[in-house]
Short mmCIF file of C-alpha atoms and ligand atoms in Angstrom, two decimals:
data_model
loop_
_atom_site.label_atom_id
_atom_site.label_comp_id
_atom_site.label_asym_id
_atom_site.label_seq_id
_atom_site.Cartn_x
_atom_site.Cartn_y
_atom_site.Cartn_z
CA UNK A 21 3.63 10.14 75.86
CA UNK A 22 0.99 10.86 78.50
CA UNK A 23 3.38 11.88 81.27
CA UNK A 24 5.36 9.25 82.57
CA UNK A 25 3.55 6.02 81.10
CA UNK A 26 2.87 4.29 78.05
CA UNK A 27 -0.28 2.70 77.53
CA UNK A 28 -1.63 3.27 73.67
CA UNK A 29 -0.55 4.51 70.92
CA UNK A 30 -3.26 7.30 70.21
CA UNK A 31 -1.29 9.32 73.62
CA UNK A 32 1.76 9.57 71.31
CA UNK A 33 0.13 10.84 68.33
CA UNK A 34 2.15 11.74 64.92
CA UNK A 35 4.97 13.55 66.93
CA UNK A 36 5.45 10.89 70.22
CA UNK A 37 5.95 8.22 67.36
CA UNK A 38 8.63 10.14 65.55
CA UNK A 39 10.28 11.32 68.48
CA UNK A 40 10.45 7.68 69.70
CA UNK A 41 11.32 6.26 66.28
CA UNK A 42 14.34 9.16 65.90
CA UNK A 43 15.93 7.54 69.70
CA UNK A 44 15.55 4.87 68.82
CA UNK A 45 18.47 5.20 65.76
CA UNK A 46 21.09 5.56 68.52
CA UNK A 47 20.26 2.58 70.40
CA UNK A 48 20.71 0.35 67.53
CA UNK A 49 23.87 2.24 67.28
CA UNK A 50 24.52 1.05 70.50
CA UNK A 51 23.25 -2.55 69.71
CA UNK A 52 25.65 -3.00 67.28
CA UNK A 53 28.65 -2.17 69.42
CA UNK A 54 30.93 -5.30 70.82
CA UNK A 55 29.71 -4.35 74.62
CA UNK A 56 26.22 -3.49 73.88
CA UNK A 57 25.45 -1.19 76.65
CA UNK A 58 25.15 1.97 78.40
CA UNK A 59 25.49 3.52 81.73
CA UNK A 60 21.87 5.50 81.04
CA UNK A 61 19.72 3.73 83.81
CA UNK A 62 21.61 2.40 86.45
CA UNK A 63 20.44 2.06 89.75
CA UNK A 64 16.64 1.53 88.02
CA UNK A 65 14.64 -1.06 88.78
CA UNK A 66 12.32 -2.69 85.48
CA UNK A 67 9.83 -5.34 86.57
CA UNK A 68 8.01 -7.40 83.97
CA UNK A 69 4.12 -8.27 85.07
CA UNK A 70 3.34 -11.01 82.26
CA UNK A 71 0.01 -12.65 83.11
CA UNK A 72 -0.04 -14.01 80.12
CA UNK A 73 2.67 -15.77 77.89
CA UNK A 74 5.25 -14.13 76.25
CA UNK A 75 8.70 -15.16 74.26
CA UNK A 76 9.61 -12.27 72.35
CA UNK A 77 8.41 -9.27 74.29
CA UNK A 78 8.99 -10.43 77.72
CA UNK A 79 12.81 -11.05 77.09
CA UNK A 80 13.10 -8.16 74.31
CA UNK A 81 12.38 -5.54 77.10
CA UNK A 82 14.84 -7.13 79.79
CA UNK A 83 17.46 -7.51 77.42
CA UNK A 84 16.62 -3.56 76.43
CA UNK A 85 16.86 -2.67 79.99
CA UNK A 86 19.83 -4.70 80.81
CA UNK A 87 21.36 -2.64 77.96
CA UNK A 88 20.61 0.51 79.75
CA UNK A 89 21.98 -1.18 82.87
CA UNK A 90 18.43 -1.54 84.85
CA UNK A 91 18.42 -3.93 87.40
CA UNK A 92 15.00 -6.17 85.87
CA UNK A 93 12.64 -8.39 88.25
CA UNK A 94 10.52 -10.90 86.21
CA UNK A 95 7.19 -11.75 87.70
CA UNK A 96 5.23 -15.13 86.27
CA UNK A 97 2.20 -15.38 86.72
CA UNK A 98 2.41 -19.42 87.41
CA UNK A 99 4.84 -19.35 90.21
CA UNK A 100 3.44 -16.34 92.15
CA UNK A 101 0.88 -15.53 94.94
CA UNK A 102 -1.96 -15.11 92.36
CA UNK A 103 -1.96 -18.55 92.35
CA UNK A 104 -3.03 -18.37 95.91
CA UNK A 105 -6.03 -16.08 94.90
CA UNK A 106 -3.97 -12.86 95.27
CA UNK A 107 -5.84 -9.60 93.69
CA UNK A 108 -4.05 -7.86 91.27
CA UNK A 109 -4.22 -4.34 93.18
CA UNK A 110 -2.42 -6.51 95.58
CA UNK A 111 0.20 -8.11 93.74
CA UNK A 112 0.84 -4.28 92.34
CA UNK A 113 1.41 -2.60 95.80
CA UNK A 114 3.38 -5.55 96.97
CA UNK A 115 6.16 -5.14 93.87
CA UNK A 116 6.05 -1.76 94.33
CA UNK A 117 7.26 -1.38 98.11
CA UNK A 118 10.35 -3.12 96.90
CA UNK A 119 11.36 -0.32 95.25
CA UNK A 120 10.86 -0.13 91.38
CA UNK A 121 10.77 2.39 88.66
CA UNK A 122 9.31 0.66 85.75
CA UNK A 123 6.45 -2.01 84.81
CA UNK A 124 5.87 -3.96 81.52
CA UNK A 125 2.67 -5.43 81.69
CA UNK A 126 1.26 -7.58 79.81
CA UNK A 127 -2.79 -8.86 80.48
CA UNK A 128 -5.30 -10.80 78.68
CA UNK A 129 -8.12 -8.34 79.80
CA UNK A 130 -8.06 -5.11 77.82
CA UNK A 131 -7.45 -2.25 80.12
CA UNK A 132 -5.21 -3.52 82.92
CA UNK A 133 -1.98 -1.62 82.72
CA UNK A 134 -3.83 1.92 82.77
CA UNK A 135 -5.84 0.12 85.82
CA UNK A 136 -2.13 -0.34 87.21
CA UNK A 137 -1.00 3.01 86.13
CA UNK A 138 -3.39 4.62 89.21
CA UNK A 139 -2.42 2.24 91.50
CA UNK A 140 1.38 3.13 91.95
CA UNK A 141 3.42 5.58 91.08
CA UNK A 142 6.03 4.14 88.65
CA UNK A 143 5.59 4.24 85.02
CA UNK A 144 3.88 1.40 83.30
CA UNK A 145 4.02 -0.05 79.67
CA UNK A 146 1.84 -1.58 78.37
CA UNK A 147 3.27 -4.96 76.59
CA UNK A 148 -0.28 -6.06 75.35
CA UNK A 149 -3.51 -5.80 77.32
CA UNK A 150 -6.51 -8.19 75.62
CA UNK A 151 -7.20 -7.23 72.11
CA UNK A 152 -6.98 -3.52 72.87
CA UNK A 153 -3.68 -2.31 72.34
CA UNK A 154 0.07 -3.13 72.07
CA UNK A 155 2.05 0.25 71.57
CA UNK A 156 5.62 -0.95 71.35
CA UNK A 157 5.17 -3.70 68.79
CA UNK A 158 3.39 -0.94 66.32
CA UNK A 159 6.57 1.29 67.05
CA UNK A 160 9.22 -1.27 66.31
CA UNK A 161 6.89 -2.51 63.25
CA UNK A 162 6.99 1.56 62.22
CA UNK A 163 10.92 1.74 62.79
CA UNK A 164 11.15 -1.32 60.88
CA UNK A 165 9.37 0.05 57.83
CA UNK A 166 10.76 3.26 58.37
CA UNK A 167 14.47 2.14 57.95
CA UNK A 168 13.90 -0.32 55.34
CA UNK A 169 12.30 1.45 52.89
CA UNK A 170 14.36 4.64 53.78
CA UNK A 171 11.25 6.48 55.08
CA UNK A 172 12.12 9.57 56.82
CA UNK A 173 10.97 13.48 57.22
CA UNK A 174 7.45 14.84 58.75
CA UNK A 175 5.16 12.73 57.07
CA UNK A 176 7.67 9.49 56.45
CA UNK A 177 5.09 7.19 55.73
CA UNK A 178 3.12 9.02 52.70
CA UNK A 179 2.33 7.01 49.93
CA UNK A 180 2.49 3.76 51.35
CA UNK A 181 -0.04 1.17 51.26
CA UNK A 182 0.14 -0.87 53.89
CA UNK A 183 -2.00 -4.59 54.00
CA UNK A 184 -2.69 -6.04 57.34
CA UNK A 185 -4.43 -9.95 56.99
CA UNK A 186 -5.81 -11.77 58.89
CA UNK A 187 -7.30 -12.02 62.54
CA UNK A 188 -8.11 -8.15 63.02
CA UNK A 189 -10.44 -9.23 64.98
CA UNK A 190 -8.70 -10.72 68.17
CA UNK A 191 -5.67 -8.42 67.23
CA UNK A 192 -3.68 -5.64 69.69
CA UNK A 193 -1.11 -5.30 67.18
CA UNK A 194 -3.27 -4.39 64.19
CA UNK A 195 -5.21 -2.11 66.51
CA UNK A 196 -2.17 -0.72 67.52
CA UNK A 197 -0.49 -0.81 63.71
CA UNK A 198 -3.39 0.86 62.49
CA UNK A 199 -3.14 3.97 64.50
CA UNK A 200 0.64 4.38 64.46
CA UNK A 201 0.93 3.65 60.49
CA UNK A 202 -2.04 6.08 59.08
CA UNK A 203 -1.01 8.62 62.29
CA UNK A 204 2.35 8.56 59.77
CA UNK A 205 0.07 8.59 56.43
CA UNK A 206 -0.38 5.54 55.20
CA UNK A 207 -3.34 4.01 53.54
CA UNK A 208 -3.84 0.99 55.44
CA UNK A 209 -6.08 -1.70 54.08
CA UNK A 210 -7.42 -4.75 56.09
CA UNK A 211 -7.58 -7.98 54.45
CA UNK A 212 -9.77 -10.76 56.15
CA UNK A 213 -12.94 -12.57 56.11
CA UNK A 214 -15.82 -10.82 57.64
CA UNK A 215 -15.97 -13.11 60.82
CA UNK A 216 -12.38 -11.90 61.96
CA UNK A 217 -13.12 -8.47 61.60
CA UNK A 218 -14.03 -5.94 64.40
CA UNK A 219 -17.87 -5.98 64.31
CA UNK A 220 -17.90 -2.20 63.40
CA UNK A 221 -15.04 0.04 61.58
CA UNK A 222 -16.72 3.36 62.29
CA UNK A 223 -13.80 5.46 63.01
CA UNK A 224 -11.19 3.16 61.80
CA UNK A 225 -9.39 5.10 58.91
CA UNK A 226 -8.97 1.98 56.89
CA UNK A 227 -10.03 0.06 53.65
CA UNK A 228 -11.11 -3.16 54.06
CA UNK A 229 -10.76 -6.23 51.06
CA UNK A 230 -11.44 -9.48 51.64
CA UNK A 231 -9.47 -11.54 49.45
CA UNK A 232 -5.51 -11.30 49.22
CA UNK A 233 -5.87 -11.71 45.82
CA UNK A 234 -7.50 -8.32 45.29
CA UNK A 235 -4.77 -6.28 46.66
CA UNK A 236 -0.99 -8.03 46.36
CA UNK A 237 -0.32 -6.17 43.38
CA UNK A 238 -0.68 -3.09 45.23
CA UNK A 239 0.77 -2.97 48.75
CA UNK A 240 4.42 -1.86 49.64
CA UNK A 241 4.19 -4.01 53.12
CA UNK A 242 2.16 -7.02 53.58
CA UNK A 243 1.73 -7.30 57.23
CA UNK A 244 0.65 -10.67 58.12
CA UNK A 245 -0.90 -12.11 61.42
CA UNK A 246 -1.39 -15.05 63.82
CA UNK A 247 -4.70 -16.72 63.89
CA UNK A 248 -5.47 -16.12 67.56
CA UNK A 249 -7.07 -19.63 68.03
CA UNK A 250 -6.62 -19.28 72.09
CA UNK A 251 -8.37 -16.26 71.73
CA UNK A 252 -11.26 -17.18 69.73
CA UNK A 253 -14.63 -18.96 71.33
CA UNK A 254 -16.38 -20.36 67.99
CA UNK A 255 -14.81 -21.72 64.56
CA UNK A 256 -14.47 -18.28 62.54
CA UNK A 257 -13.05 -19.80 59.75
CA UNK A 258 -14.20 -23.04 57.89
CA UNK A 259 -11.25 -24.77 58.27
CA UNK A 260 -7.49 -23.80 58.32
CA UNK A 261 -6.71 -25.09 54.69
CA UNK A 262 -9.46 -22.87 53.54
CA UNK A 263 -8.21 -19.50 55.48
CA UNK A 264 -4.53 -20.33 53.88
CA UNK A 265 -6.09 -21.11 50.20
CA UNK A 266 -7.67 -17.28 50.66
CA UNK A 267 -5.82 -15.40 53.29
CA UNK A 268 -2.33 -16.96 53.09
CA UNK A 269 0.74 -15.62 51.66
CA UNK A 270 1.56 -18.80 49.96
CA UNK A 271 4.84 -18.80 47.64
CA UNK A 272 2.60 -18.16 44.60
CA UNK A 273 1.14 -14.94 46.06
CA UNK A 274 4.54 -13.89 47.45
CA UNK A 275 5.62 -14.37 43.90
CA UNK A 276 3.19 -11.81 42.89
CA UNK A 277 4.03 -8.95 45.58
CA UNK A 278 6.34 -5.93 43.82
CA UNK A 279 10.29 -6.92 44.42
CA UNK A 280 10.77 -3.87 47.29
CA UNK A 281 7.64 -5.07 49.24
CA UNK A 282 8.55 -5.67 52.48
CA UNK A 283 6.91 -9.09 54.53
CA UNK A 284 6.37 -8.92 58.54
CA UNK A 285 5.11 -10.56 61.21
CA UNK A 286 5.14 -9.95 64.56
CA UNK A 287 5.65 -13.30 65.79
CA UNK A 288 4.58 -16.01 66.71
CA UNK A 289 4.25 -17.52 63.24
CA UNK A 290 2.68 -20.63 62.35
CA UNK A 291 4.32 -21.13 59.34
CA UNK A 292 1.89 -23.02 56.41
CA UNK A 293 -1.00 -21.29 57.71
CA UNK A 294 -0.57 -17.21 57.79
CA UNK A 295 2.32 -17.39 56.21
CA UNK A 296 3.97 -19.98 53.64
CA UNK A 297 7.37 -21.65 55.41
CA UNK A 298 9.66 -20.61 53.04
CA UNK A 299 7.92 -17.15 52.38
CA UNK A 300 9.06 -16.63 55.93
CA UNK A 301 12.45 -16.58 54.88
CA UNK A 302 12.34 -14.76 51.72
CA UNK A 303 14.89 -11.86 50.95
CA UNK A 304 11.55 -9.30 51.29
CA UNK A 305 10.98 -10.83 54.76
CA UNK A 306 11.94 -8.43 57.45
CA UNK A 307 10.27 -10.70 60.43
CA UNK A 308 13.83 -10.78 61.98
CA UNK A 309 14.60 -7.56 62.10
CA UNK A 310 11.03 -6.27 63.71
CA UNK A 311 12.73 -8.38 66.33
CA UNK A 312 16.38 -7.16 66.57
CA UNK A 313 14.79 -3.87 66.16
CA UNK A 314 12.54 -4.27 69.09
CA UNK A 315 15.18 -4.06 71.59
CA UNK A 316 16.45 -0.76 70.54
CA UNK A 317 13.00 1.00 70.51
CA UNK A 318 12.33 -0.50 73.86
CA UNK A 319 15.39 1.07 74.88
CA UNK A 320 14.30 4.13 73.35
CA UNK A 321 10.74 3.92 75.52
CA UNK A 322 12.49 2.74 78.64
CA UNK A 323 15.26 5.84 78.58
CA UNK A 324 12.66 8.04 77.40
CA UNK A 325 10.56 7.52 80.73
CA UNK A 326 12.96 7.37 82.97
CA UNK A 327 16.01 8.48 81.92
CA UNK A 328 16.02 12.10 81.86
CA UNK A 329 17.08 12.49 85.87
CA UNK A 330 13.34 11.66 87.26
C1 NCD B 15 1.62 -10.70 69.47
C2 NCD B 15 0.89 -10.54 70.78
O1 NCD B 15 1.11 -11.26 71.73
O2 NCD B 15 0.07 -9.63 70.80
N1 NCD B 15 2.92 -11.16 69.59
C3 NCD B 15 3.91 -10.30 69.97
O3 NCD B 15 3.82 -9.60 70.95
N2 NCD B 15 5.00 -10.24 69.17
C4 NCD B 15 0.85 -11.35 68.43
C5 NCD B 15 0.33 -12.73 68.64
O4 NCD B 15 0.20 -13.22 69.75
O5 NCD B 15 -0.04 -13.33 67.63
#
């Protein structure tokens, strides 16, 4: 973890993920008691800076730092002074001189939160900036694997094949996925059509197919993603019924994936278009738990910044 921030996975490299990933087992210990929480960060201050929306992330890190006993501030984008033309520099400083020790942010534009991180002096995470990166989904996607398929040691993820479908393109998680899962050793291959793929790979340790078809026999995780309609500016795919007839993971192909294969998402789903609607809910499904499990690895990042006396 670059000193006291996290902004991207590739400043964590093999050992930052497995350090994280190993804390994070004793905070879903702690999860699972009847008072969920611990003494570890009180008198902290979290903020959460989402300038864009956010279900799932927004209220699994303030329910993670209300574990640790933070005090959390929420900051929304629609009800503040930006509205008014505020900068963001500004809006930084002003959260700041009240006294805080954490920011999640989360940004449309690629890039903000290590913008933020020279602006102030607490630590900043980055909850998803643009289509560049979004660090603590790919660790709670790793954890997830990691303790359902009983993958542990130096190298826990050697072996797998890993298929990732769908809108690469417009995608901070499967930029984000990527790195953390082959950083582990897996073999990761893309699935999509060309248009929703980065225009250049180079550098991307990958395999790329583009047809479902060609690789559900194969894969130990198939790792499925949102069309990012908001974030496209031209039709990329014919039509929707045509991306789900190629790119889906209809009951039939479900039917077809080996009986320990593991199904994710990291949410939002539209069910009947990524994903069939009762394919979300099959026993190999593990969509849930990447979200119970979110919490305690976000506990793990939040004590592991600033709980060791800073
Ligand atoms: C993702 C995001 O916002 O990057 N969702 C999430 O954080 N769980 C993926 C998405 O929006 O499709």
């Amino acid at each position: 973890m670059t000193r006291q921030h996290l902004l991207d996975v590739d400043s964590l490299g093999h050992d930052g993920i497995v350090e994280l990933l190993e804390l994070s087992d004793s905070f879903v210990e702690v999860s699972q008691r009847a008072v969920p929480k611990v003494p570890a960060l009180t008198g902290k201050t979290v903020v959460s800076l989402f300038f864009e929306d956010s279900t799932r992330t927004r209220l699994s890190f303030e329910t993670a730092a209300k574990r640790l006993s933070a005090d959390t501030m929420t900051f929304s984008v629609g009800t503040s002074s930006v509205k008014k033309g505020e900068s963001i520099r500004d809006t930084v400083l002003t959260i700041e001189a009240m006294g805080i020790d954490a920011v999640v942010v989360r940004h449309g534009s690629a890039g903000v939160p290590h913008q933020i991180s020279r602006w102030i002096d607490a630590s900043i995470i980055n909850g998803g900036d643009g289509w560049h990166a979004h660090p603590t989904q790919a660790l709670l996607d790793c954890y997830t694997i990691r303790t359902r398929l009983d993958r542990r040691g130096e190298r826990p993820f050697d072996g797998l094949h890993i298929a990732i479908v769908g809108d690469i393109k417009h995608s901070r998680v499967a930029r984000s996925d990527v790195l953390a899962f082959t950083a582990l050793g897996a073999r990761v291959t893309l699935v999509a059509p060309g248009t929703l793929l980065p225009p250049s790979l180079a550098g991307w340790p990958v395999e790329v197919a583009h047809r479902l078809d060609d690789v559900l026999g194969d894969i130990d995780v198939a790792y499925m993603l949102r069309m990012q309609l908001e974030r496209q500016e031209q039709a990329l795919v014919p039509s929707l019924r045509e991306y789900t007839s190629v790119f889906g993971l209809t009951p039939a192909r479900a039917a077809r994936l080996s009986k320990e294969a593991l199904i994710m998402h990291p949410g939002p789903m539209n069910r009947g278009v990524e994903i069939g609607a009762e394919v979300a809910d099959d026993e190999r499904s593990v969509i849930t738990a990447q979200v119970a499990n979110g919490v305690a690895v976000r506990m793990a990042v939040l004590f592991r910044l600033l709980g060791s006396g800073k």
